[in-house]
PDB file of C-alpha atoms in Angstrom:
ATOM      1  CA  MET I   1      46.245  -4.083  48.122  1.00  0.00           C
ATOM      2  CA  VAL I   2      46.294  -0.303  47.603  1.00  0.00           C
ATOM      3  CA  ILE I   3      45.404   1.908  50.574  1.00  0.00           C
ATOM      4  CA  ASN I   4      44.257   5.418  49.750  1.00  0.00           C
ATOM      5  CA  LEU I   5      46.064   8.408  51.298  1.00  0.00           C
ATOM      6  CA  PRO I   6      43.496   9.401  53.996  1.00  0.00           C
ATOM      7  CA  VAL I   7      43.305   5.814  55.273  1.00  0.00           C
ATOM      8  CA  ARG I   8      47.101   5.486  55.206  1.00  0.00           C
ATOM      9  CA  LEU I   9      47.485   8.746  57.180  1.00  0.00           C
ATOM     10  CA  THR I  10      44.896   7.599  59.719  1.00  0.00           C
ATOM     11  CA  ILE I  11      46.681   4.277  60.189  1.00  0.00           C
ATOM     12  CA  THR I  12      50.034   6.066  60.569  1.00  0.00           C
ATOM     13  CA  PHE I  13      48.555   8.457  63.131  1.00  0.00           C
ATOM     14  CA  LEU I  14      47.009   5.604  65.137  1.00  0.00           C
ATOM     15  CA  LEU I  15      50.305   3.708  65.138  1.00  0.00           C
ATOM     16  CA  MET I  16      52.074   6.815  66.403  1.00  0.00           C
ATOM     17  CA  LEU I  17      49.505   7.239  69.176  1.00  0.00           C
ATOM     18  CA  LEU I  18      49.944   3.617  70.196  1.00  0.00           C
ATOM     19  CA  SER I  19      53.715   4.075  70.353  1.00  0.00           C
ATOM     20  CA  TRP I  20      53.462   7.356  72.304  1.00  0.00           C
ATOM     21  CA  PRO I  21      53.823   5.747  75.765  1.00  0.00           C
ATOM     22  CA  LEU I  22      57.111   4.222  74.594  1.00  0.00           C
ATOM     23  CA  LEU I  23      58.350   7.586  73.315  1.00  0.00           C
ATOM     24  CA  ALA I  24      57.364   9.386  76.525  1.00  0.00           C
ATOM     25  CA  ALA I  25      58.999   6.737  78.691  1.00  0.00           C
ATOM     26  CA  THR I  26      62.336   7.247  76.945  1.00  0.00           C
ATOM     27  CA  GLN I  27      62.248  11.037  77.290  1.00  0.00           C
ATOM     28  CA  GLU I  28      64.647  12.427  79.889  1.00  0.00           C
ATOM     29  CA  VAL I  29      62.834  14.833  82.221  1.00  0.00           C
ATOM     30  CA  ASP I  30      64.685  17.773  83.689  1.00  0.00           C
ATOM     31  CA  PRO I  31      63.814  17.966  87.412  1.00  0.00           C
ATOM     32  CA  GLN I  32      64.229  21.767  87.456  1.00  0.00           C
ATOM     33  CA  LEU I  33      61.700  22.164  84.643  1.00  0.00           C
ATOM     34  CA  ARG I  34      59.343  19.825  86.486  1.00  0.00           C
ATOM     35  CA  GLU I  35      59.597  22.104  89.554  1.00  0.00           C
ATOM     36  CA  ALA I  36      59.097  25.269  87.464  1.00  0.00           C
ATOM     37  CA  LEU I  37      55.872  23.818  86.066  1.00  0.00           C
ATOM     38  CA  LYS I  38      54.634  22.938  89.552  1.00  0.00           C
ATOM     39  CA  GLN I  39      55.281  26.473  90.789  1.00  0.00           C
ATOM     40  CA  ALA I  40      53.657  28.039  87.724  1.00  0.00           C
ATOM     41  CA  PHE I  41      50.252  26.755  88.713  1.00  0.00           C
ATOM     42  CA  ALA I  42      50.373  28.782  91.944  1.00  0.00           C
ATOM     43  CA  GLN I  43      50.756  32.197  90.246  1.00  0.00           C
ATOM     44  CA  SER I  44      48.648  34.613  88.184  1.00  0.00           C
ATOM     45  CA  SER I  45      48.646  38.188  86.779  1.00  0.00           C
ATOM     46  CA  SER I  46      46.707  40.606  84.549  1.00  0.00           C
ATOM     47  CA  PHE I  47      46.765  43.959  82.725  1.00  0.00           C
ATOM     48  CA  GLU I  48      47.883  47.215  84.370  1.00  0.00           C
ATOM     49  CA  ASP I  49      44.523  48.928  83.872  1.00  0.00           C
ATOM     50  CA  ARG I  50      41.268  48.600  81.977  1.00  0.00           C
ATOM     51  CA  PHE I  51      42.171  51.104  79.256  1.00  0.00           C
ATOM     52  CA  ALA I  52      45.427  49.321  78.402  1.00  0.00           C
ATOM     53  CA  ALA I  53      43.542  46.021  78.304  1.00  0.00           C
ATOM     54  CA  GLU I  54      40.851  47.347  75.968  1.00  0.00           C
ATOM     55  CA  VAL I  55      43.311  48.928  73.557  1.00  0.00           C
ATOM     56  CA  TRP I  56      45.548  45.870  73.400  1.00  0.00           C
ATOM     57  CA  LEU I  57      42.703  43.352  73.217  1.00  0.00           C
ATOM     58  CA  THR I  58      40.957  45.296  70.452  1.00  0.00           C
ATOM     59  CA  ASP I  59      44.140  45.482  68.399  1.00  0.00           C
ATOM     60  CA  MET I  60      45.145  41.846  68.881  1.00  0.00           C
ATOM     61  CA  SER I  61      41.591  40.608  68.421  1.00  0.00           C
ATOM     62  CA  GLY I  62      41.610  42.121  64.945  1.00  0.00           C
ATOM     63  CA  ARG I  63      44.934  40.447  64.161  1.00  0.00           C
ATOM     64  CA  THR I  64      43.784  36.991  65.289  1.00  0.00           C
ATOM     65  CA  LYS I  65      40.170  37.019  64.099  1.00  0.00           C
ATOM     66  CA  ARG I  66      40.956  34.979  60.994  1.00  0.00           C
ATOM     67  CA  TYR I  67      42.324  32.156  63.180  1.00  0.00           C
ATOM     68  CA  VAL I  68      39.742  32.195  65.990  1.00  0.00           C
ATOM     69  CA  SER I  69      36.291  33.135  64.773  1.00  0.00           C
ATOM     70  CA  ASN I  70      34.598  32.830  68.175  1.00  0.00           C
ATOM     71  CA  GLU I  71      35.061  36.236  69.791  1.00  0.00           C
ATOM     72  CA  LEU I  72      34.784  35.032  73.390  1.00  0.00           C
ATOM     73  CA  GLU I  73      37.359  32.296  72.822  1.00  0.00           C
ATOM     74  CA  ARG I  74      39.650  34.743  71.015  1.00  0.00           C
ATOM     75  CA  ILE I  75      39.503  37.238  73.900  1.00  0.00           C
ATOM     76  CA  GLU I  76      40.080  34.461  76.444  1.00  0.00           C
ATOM     77  CA  ILE I  77      43.168  33.329  74.530  1.00  0.00           C
ATOM     78  CA  LEU I  78      44.512  36.862  74.267  1.00  0.00           C
ATOM     79  CA  ARG I  79      43.883  37.749  77.926  1.00  0.00           C
ATOM     80  CA  THR I  80      45.545  34.541  79.038  1.00  0.00           C
ATOM     81  CA  VAL I  81      48.523  35.001  76.698  1.00  0.00           C
ATOM     82  CA  HIS I  82      49.005  38.504  78.066  1.00  0.00           C
ATOM     83  CA  ALA I  83      48.837  37.299  81.678  1.00  0.00           C
ATOM     84  CA  GLU I  84      51.236  34.414  81.066  1.00  0.00           C
ATOM     85  CA  ALA I  85      53.712  36.626  79.206  1.00  0.00           C
ATOM     86  CA  GLN I  86      53.694  39.066  82.124  1.00  0.00           C
ATOM     87  CA  ARG I  87      54.065  36.242  84.635  1.00  0.00           C
ATOM     88  CA  VAL I  88      57.149  34.733  82.966  1.00  0.00           C
ATOM     89  CA  GLU I  89      58.511  38.093  81.787  1.00  0.00           C
ATOM     90  CA  LEU I  90      58.496  37.301  78.079  1.00  0.00           C
ATOM     91  CA  PRO I  91      57.225  39.528  75.257  1.00  0.00           C
ATOM     92  CA  VAL I  92      53.546  38.930  74.554  1.00  0.00           C
ATOM     93  CA  SER I  93      54.349  39.043  70.838  1.00  0.00           C
ATOM     94  CA  LEU I  94      56.790  36.154  71.307  1.00  0.00           C
ATOM     95  CA  LEU I  95      54.158  33.907  72.897  1.00  0.00           C
ATOM     96  CA  LEU I  96      51.712  34.860  70.148  1.00  0.00           C
ATOM     97  CA  GLY I  97      54.406  34.019  67.577  1.00  0.00           C
ATOM     98  CA  VAL I  98      54.918  30.593  69.168  1.00  0.00           C
ATOM     99  CA  ILE I  99      51.168  29.930  69.235  1.00  0.00           C
ATOM    100  CA  HIS I 100      50.813  31.025  65.617  1.00  0.00           C
ATOM    101  CA  THR I 101      53.692  28.748  64.615  1.00  0.00           C
ATOM    102  CA  GLU I 102      52.622  25.754  66.705  1.00  0.00           C
ATOM    103  CA  SER I 103      48.849  25.650  66.269  1.00  0.00           C
ATOM    104  CA  ARG I 104      47.605  28.702  64.383  1.00  0.00           C
ATOM    105  CA  PHE I 105      45.511  29.408  67.491  1.00  0.00           C
ATOM    106  CA  ASN I 106      43.713  26.042  67.340  1.00  0.00           C
ATOM    107  CA  ARG I 107      43.391  25.004  70.970  1.00  0.00           C
ATOM    108  CA  PHE I 108      42.405  21.478  69.906  1.00  0.00           C
ATOM    109  CA  ALA I 109      45.491  20.957  67.720  1.00  0.00           C
ATOM    110  CA  VAL I 110      47.345  17.664  68.212  1.00  0.00           C
ATOM    111  CA  SER I 111      50.707  17.054  66.548  1.00  0.00           C
ATOM    112  CA  VAL I 112      51.801  13.763  65.051  1.00  0.00           C
ATOM    113  CA  VAL I 113      53.877  13.086  68.181  1.00  0.00           C
ATOM    114  CA  GLY I 114      51.001  13.908  70.534  1.00  0.00           C
ATOM    115  CA  ALA I 115      51.737  17.505  71.547  1.00  0.00           C
ATOM    116  CA  GLN I 116      48.487  19.275  72.367  1.00  0.00           C
ATOM    117  CA  GLY I 117      46.832  22.657  72.351  1.00  0.00           C
ATOM    118  CA  LEU I 118      47.791  26.201  71.509  1.00  0.00           C
ATOM    119  CA  MET I 119      51.460  25.860  72.464  1.00  0.00           C
ATOM    120  CA  GLN I 120      51.703  22.150  71.618  1.00  0.00           C
ATOM    121  CA  VAL I 121      52.594  20.834  75.068  1.00  0.00           C
ATOM    122  CA  MET I 122      53.609  17.198  75.447  1.00  0.00           C
ATOM    123  CA  PRO I 123      51.171  15.291  77.706  1.00  0.00           C
ATOM    124  CA  PHE I 124      53.899  13.561  79.732  1.00  0.00           C
ATOM    125  CA  TRP I 125      54.374  16.852  81.623  1.00  0.00           C
ATOM    126  CA  LYS I 126      51.028  16.348  83.372  1.00  0.00           C
ATOM    127  CA  LYS I 127      52.287  13.163  84.995  1.00  0.00           C
ATOM    128  CA  GLU I 128      55.696  14.647  85.726  1.00  0.00           C
ATOM    129  CA  ILE I 129      54.237  17.423  87.872  1.00  0.00           C
ATOM    130  CA  GLY I 130      51.448  15.361  89.418  1.00  0.00           C
ATOM    131  CA  ARG I 131      48.567  16.956  87.510  1.00  0.00           C
ATOM    132  CA  ASN I 132      47.278  13.971  85.540  1.00  0.00           C
ATOM    133  CA  ASP I 133      43.780  15.427  85.209  1.00  0.00           C
ATOM    134  CA  ASP I 134      44.915  18.631  83.469  1.00  0.00           C
ATOM    135  CA  ASN I 135      43.332  19.220  80.074  1.00  0.00           C
ATOM    136  CA  LEU I 136      45.930  20.542  77.626  1.00  0.00           C
ATOM    137  CA  THR I 137      43.218  21.837  75.300  1.00  0.00           C
ATOM    138  CA  ASN I 138      42.095  24.163  78.092  1.00  0.00           C
ATOM    139  CA  ILE I 139      43.365  27.632  77.196  1.00  0.00           C
ATOM    140  CA  GLN I 140      44.655  28.624  80.638  1.00  0.00           C
ATOM    141  CA  THR I 141      46.239  25.253  81.333  1.00  0.00           C
ATOM    142  CA  ASN I 142      48.004  25.000  77.987  1.00  0.00           C
ATOM    143  CA  LEU I 143      49.359  28.518  78.102  1.00  0.00           C
ATOM    144  CA  ARG I 144      50.555  28.079  81.697  1.00  0.00           C
ATOM    145  CA  TYR I 145      52.524  24.978  80.698  1.00  0.00           C
ATOM    146  CA  GLY I 146      53.849  26.421  77.433  1.00  0.00           C
ATOM    147  CA  ALA I 147      54.944  29.796  78.815  1.00  0.00           C
ATOM    148  CA  THR I 148      56.644  28.150  81.793  1.00  0.00           C
ATOM    149  CA  ILE I 149      58.503  25.663  79.595  1.00  0.00           C
ATOM    150  CA  LEU I 150      59.657  28.371  77.175  1.00  0.00           C
ATOM    151  CA  LYS I 151      60.858  30.615  80.022  1.00  0.00           C
ATOM    152  CA  TYR I 152      62.726  27.705  81.578  1.00  0.00           C
ATOM    153  CA  TYR I 153      64.502  27.000  78.297  1.00  0.00           C
ATOM    154  CA  LEU I 154      65.375  30.686  77.932  1.00  0.00           C
ATOM    155  CA  ASP I 155      66.931  30.714  81.386  1.00  0.00           C
ATOM    156  CA  ARG I 156      68.742  27.456  80.653  1.00  0.00           C
ATOM    157  CA  SER I 157      70.044  28.972  77.407  1.00  0.00           C
ATOM    158  CA  LYS I 158      71.349  32.007  79.369  1.00  0.00           C
ATOM    159  CA  GLY I 159      69.066  34.408  77.482  1.00  0.00           C
ATOM    160  CA  ASN I 160      69.686  33.011  73.990  1.00  0.00           C
ATOM    161  CA  MET I 161      66.151  33.067  72.591  1.00  0.00           C
ATOM    162  CA  THR I 162      67.070  31.207  69.389  1.00  0.00           C
ATOM    163  CA  GLU I 163      68.470  28.342  71.424  1.00  0.00           C
ATOM    164  CA  ALA I 164      65.481  28.430  73.813  1.00  0.00           C
ATOM    165  CA  LEU I 165      62.993  28.232  70.947  1.00  0.00           C
ATOM    166  CA  ALA I 166      64.891  25.350  69.354  1.00  0.00           C
ATOM    167  CA  ARG I 167      64.826  23.510  72.689  1.00  0.00           C
ATOM    168  CA  TYR I 168      61.111  24.225  73.050  1.00  0.00           C
ATOM    169  CA  ASN I 169      60.436  22.717  69.647  1.00  0.00           C
ATOM    170  CA  GLY I 170      62.808  19.795  70.094  1.00  0.00           C
ATOM    171  CA  SER I 171      65.010  21.000  67.241  1.00  0.00           C
ATOM    172  CA  TYR I 172      68.014  22.014  69.339  1.00  0.00           C
ATOM    173  CA  GLY I 173      70.956  23.037  67.176  1.00  0.00           C
ATOM    174  CA  LYS I 174      68.765  24.106  64.257  1.00  0.00           C
ATOM    175  CA  VAL I 175      67.454  27.581  63.442  1.00  0.00           C
ATOM    176  CA  TRP I 176      64.518  26.932  61.111  1.00  0.00           C
ATOM    177  CA  TYR I 177      61.975  26.829  63.950  1.00  0.00           C
ATOM    178  CA  PRO I 178      63.157  29.983  65.794  1.00  0.00           C
ATOM    179  CA  GLU I 179      63.250  31.880  62.492  1.00  0.00           C
ATOM    180  CA  LYS I 180      59.654  30.867  61.806  1.00  0.00           C
ATOM    181  CA  VAL I 181      58.591  32.012  65.286  1.00  0.00           C
ATOM    182  CA  TYR I 182      60.375  35.355  64.814  1.00  0.00           C
ATOM    183  CA  ARG I 183      58.563  35.917  61.493  1.00  0.00           C
ATOM    184  CA  ASN I 184      55.243  35.188  63.161  1.00  0.00           C
ATOM    185  CA  GLN I 185      56.151  37.264  66.222  1.00  0.00           C
ATOM    186  CA  ARG I 186      56.427  40.369  64.027  1.00  0.00           C
ATOM    187  CA  ARG I 187      52.705  39.993  63.221  1.00  0.00           C
ATOM    188  CA  TYR I 188      51.880  40.718  66.860  1.00  0.00           C
ATOM    189  CA  GLU I 189      54.334  43.435  67.798  1.00  0.00           C
ATOM    190  CA  ASP I 190      52.891  46.778  68.876  1.00  0.00           C
TER     191      ASP I 190
END
């Protein structure tokens, strides 16, 4: 019996989803990262002033329009990225580079291993921090998780961004992922 490619991919994806609970159960969870995620949901920030917000949002909106056609959604993503970058003290362009690399700004993106949303956050984190009802396709929620996780890995890597990005992606010890993020980051630098 020959199974065509789309059917074979669908079957493979469904098998991976069915095995996801087994994969998540074997994943070692860092208690400090769990605590950082819990604390992240109690904080917020925004732009310095309205003029700075308008200039930056106009510029970045033009750069991301091809990926997010809905203007309101695009502005919501950009405002939230800016706020999260300020909150965790990371360059906004870096978070935009990660989002571009991970999902191309598709908030409904799901990877083959089950990572979800703009920054491709693994769903087991919701359970780990006691927020089972969180929706990882929600812009604010996804970016709060992703920015917090990336910042944690940067701190753990003692400021080595290449190592932090590799940890974030699950490719620790390799440089292909950080290099891709850096290339995409340059698209969003001022």
